[in-house]
PDB file of C-alpha atoms in Angstrom:
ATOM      1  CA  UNK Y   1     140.891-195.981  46.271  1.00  0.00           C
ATOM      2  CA  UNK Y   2     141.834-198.592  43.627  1.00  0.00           C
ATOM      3  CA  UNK Y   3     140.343-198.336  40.155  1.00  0.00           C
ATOM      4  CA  UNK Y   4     140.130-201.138  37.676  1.00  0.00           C
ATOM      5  CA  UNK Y   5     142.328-200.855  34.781  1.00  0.00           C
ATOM      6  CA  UNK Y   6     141.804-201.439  31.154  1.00  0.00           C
ATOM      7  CA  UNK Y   7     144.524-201.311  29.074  1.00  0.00           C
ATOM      8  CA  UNK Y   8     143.928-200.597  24.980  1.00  0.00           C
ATOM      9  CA  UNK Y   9     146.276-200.879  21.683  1.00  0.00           C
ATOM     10  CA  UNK Y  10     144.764-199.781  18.539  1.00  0.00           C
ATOM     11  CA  UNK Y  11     141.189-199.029  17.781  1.00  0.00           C
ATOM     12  CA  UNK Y  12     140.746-198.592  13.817  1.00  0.00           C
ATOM     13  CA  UNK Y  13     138.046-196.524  12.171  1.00  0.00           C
ATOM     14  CA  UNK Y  14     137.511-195.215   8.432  1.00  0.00           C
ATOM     15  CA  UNK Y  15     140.752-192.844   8.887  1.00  0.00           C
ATOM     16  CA  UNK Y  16     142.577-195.346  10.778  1.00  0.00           C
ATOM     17  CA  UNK Y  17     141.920-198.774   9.242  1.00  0.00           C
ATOM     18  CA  UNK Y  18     143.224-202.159  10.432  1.00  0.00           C
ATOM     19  CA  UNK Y  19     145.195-201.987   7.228  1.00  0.00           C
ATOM     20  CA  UNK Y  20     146.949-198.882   8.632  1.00  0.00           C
ATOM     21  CA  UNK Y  21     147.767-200.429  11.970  1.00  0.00           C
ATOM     22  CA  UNK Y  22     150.624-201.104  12.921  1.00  0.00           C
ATOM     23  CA  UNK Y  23     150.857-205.451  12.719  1.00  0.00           C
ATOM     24  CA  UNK Y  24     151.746-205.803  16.900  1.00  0.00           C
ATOM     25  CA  UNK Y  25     148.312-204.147  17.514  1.00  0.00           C
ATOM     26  CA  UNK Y  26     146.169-205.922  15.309  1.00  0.00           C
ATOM     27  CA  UNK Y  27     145.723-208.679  18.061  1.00  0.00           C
ATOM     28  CA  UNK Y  28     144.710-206.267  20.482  1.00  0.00           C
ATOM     29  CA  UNK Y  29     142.879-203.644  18.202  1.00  0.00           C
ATOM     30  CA  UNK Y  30     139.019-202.819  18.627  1.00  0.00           C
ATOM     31  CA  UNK Y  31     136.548-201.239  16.299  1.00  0.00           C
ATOM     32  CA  UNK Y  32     135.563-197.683  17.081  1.00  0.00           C
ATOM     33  CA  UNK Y  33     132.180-198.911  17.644  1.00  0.00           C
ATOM     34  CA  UNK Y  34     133.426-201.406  20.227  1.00  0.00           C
ATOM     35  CA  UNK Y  35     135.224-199.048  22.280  1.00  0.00           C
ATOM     36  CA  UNK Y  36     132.198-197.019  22.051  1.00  0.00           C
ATOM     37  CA  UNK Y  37     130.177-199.329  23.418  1.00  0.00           C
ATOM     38  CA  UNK Y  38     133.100-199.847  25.855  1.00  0.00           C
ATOM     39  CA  UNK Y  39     132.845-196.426  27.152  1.00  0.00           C
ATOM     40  CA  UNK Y  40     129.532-196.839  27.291  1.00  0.00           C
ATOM     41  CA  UNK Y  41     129.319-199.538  29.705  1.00  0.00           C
ATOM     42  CA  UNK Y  42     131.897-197.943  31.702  1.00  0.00           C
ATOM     43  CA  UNK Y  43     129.766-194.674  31.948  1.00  0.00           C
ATOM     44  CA  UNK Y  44     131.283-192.991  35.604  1.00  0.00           C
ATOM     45  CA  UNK Y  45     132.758-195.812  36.670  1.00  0.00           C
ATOM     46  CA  UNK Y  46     136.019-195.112  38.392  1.00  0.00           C
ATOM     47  CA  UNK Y  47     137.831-197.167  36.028  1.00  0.00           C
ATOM     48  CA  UNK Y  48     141.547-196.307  34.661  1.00  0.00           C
ATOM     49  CA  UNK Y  49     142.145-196.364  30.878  1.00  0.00           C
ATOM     50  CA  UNK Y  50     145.370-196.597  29.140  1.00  0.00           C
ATOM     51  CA  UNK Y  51     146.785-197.208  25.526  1.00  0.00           C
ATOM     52  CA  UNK Y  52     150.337-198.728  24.852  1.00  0.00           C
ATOM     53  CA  UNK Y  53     152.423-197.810  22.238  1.00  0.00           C
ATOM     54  CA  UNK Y  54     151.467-194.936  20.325  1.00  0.00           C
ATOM     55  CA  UNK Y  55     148.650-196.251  17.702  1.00  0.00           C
ATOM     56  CA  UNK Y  56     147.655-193.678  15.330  1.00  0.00           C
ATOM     57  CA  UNK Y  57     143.985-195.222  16.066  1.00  0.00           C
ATOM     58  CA  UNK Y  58     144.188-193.036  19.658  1.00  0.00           C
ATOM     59  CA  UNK Y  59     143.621-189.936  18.189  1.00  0.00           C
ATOM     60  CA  UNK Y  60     141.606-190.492  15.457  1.00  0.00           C
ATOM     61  CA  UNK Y  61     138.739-192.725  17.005  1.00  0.00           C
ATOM     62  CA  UNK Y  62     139.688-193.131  20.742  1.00  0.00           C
ATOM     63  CA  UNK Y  63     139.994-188.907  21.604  1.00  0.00           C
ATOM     64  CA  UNK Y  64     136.828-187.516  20.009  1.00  0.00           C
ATOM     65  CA  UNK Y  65     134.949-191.232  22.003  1.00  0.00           C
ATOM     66  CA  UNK Y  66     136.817-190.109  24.945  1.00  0.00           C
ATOM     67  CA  UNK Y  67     135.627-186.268  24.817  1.00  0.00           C
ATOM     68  CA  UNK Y  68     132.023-187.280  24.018  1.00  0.00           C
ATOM     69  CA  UNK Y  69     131.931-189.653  27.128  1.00  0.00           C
ATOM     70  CA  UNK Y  70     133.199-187.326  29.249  1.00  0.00           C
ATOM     71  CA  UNK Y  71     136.381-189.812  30.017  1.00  0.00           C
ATOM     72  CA  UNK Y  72     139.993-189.155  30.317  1.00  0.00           C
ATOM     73  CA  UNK Y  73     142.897-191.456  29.538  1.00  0.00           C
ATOM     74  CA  UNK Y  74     146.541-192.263  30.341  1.00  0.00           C
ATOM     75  CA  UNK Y  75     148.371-192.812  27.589  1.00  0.00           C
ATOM     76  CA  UNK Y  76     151.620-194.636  27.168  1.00  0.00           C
ATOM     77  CA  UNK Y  77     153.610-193.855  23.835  1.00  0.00           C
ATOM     78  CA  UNK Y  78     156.896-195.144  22.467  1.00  0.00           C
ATOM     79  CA  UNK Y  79     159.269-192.308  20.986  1.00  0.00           C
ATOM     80  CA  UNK Y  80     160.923-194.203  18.613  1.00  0.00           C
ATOM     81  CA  UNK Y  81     157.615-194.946  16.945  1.00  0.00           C
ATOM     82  CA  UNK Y  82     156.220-191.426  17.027  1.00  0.00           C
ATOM     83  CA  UNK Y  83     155.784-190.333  13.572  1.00  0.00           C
ATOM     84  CA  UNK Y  84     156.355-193.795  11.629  1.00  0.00           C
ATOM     85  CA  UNK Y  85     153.543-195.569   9.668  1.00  0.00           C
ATOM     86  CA  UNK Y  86     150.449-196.001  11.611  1.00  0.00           C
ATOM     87  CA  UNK Y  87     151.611-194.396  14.738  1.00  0.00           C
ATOM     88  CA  UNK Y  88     150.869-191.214  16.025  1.00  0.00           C
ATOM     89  CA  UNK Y  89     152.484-187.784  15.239  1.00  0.00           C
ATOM     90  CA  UNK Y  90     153.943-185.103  18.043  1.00  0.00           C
ATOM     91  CA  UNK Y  91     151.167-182.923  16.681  1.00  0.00           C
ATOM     92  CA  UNK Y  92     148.675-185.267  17.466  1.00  0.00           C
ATOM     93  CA  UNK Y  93     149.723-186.573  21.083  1.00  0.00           C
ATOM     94  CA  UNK Y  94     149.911-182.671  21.990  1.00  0.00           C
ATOM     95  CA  UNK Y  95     146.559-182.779  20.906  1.00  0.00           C
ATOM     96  CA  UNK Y  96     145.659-185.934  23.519  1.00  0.00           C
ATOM     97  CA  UNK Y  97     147.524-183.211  26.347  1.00  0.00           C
ATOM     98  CA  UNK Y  98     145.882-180.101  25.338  1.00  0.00           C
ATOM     99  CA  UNK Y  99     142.452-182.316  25.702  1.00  0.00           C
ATOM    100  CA  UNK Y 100     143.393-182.577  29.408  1.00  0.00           C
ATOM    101  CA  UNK Y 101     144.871-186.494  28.751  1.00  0.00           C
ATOM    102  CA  UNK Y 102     147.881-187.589  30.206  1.00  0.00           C
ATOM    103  CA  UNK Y 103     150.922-189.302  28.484  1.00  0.00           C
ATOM    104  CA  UNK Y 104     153.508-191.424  29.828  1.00  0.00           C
ATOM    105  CA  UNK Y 105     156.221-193.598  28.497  1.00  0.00           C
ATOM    106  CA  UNK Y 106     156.121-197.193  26.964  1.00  0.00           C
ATOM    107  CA  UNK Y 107     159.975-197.281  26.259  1.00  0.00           C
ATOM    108  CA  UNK Y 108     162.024-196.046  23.770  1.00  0.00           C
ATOM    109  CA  UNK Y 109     161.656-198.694  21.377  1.00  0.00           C
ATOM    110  CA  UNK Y 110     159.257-200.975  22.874  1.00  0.00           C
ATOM    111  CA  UNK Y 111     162.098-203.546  23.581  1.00  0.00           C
ATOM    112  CA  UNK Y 112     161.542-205.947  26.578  1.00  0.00           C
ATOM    113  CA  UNK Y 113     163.463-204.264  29.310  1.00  0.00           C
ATOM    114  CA  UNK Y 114     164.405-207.564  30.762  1.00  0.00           C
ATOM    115  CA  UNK Y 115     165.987-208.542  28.153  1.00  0.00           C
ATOM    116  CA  UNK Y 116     168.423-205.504  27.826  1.00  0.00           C
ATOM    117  CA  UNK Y 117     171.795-205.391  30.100  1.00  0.00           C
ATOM    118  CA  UNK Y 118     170.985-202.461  32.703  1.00  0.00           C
ATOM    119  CA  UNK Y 119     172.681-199.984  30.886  1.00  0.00           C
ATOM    120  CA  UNK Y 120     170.427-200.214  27.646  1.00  0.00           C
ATOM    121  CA  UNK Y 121     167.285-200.401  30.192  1.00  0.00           C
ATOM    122  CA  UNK Y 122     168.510-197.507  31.723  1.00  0.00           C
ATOM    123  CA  UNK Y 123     168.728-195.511  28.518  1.00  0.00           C
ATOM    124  CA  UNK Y 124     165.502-196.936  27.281  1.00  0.00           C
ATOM    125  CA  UNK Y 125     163.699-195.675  30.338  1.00  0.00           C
ATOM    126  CA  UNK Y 126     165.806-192.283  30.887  1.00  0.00           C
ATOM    127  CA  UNK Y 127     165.713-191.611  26.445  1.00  0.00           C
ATOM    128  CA  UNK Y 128     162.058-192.036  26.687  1.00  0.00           C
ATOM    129  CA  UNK Y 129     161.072-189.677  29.424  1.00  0.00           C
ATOM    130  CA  UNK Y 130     163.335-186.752  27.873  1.00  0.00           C
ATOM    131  CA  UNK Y 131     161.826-187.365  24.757  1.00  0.00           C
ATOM    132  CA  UNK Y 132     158.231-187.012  25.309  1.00  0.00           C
ATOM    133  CA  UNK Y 133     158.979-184.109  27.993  1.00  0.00           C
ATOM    134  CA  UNK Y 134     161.058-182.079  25.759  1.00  0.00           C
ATOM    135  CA  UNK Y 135     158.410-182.626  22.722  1.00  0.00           C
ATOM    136  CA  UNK Y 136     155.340-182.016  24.434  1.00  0.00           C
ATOM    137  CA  UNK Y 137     156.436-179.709  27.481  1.00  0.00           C
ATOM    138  CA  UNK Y 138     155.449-181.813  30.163  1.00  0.00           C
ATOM    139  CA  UNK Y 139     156.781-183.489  33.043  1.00  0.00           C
ATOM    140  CA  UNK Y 140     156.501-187.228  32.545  1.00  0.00           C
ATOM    141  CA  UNK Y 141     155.995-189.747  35.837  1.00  0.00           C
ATOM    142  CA  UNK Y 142     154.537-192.940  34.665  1.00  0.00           C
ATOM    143  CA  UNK Y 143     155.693-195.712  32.605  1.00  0.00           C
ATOM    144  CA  UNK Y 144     154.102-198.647  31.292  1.00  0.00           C
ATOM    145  CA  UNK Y 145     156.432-201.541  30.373  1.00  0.00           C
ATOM    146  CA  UNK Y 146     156.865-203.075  26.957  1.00  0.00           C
ATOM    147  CA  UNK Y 147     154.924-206.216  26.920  1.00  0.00           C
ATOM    148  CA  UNK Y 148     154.154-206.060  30.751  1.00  0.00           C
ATOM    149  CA  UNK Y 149     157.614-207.826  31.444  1.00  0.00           C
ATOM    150  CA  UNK Y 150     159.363-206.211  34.260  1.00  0.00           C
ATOM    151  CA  UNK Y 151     161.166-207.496  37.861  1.00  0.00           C
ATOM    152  CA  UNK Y 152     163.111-205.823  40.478  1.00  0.00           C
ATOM    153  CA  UNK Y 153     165.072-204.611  38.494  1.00  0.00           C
ATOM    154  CA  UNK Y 154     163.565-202.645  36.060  1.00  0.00           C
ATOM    155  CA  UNK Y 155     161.482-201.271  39.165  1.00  0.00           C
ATOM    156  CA  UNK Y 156     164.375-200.173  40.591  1.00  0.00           C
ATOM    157  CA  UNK Y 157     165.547-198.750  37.375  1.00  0.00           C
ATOM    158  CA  UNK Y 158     162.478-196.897  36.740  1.00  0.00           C
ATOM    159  CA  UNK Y 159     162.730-195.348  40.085  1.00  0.00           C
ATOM    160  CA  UNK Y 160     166.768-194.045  39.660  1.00  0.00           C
ATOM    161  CA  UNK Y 161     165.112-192.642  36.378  1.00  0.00           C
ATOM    162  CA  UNK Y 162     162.140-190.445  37.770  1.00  0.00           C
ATOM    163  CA  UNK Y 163     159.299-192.830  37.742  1.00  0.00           C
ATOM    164  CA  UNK Y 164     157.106-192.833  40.338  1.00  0.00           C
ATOM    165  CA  UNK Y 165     154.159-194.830  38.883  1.00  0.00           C
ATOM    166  CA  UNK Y 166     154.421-197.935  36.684  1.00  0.00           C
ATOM    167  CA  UNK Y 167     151.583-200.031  34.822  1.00  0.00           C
TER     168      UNK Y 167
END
């Protein structure tokens, strides 16, 4: 069955401001009330959610929305922003797994794989998926790439490195 997909950045609330946000997510950030009324809306629909890049916004506002609608979420994060300034901590995307949510990879370091010689995509890819596996103890299938910019390529890529869904 096929499932409409929304795809989410940053959503701020009183702990996690738009002045905390990291400046790439502003354009794409909603209000915790928003995405409330987001969820909402999408009550049981069979509708996909993910998050790119590791906004410190997903587990202040966008987990304890998710647990009180009942909804799960796929979220993509970037290693090399774990931990930085307005980002999300280790700590905190265990959380997101130990609340039944799954985590993928959005790169390494969020650079457009296209633009890389295959090598670097490679390692971008391959980095990425040891990273969050070794840090959070899970096995890691799905990857959602930086800025939506991929082509044959990087499909094929993803696929030498494990990958066996992309978004």
């Amino acid at each position: 069955m096929n499932r409409l997909a929304l795809m989410y950045h940053g959503i701020s609330s009183a702990q996690h401001p738009l002045s905390a946000m990291p400046a790439e997510d502003l354009p794409y950030a909603l209000d915790e009330a928003a995405f409330a009324r987001h969820l909402q809306c999408i009550g049981s629909t069979p509708v996909l959610l993910t998050f790119d890049d590791g906004d410190a916004g997903w587990y202040y506002s966008a987990l304890p929305l998710l647990e009180k609608a009942g909804l799960r979420a796929l979220f993509f994060a970037t290693p090399g922003l774990i931990g930085t300034p307005g980002y999300c901590s280790w700590e905190q995307l265990r959380a997101l797994v130990e609340a039944g949510h799954q985590v993928g990879t959005h790169g390494l370091t969020h650079r457009f794989l296209p633009d890389l010689d295959e090598e670097e995509c490679l390692r971008e890819l391959c980095a990425s998926k040891q990273e969050i596996e070794t840090q959070l103890g899970i096995s890691v299938d799905s990857v959602s790439f930086p800025g939506g910019r991929y082509g044959a390529r990087e499909l094929m890529l993803a696929r030498r490195a494990g990958y066996r869904q992309r978004y």
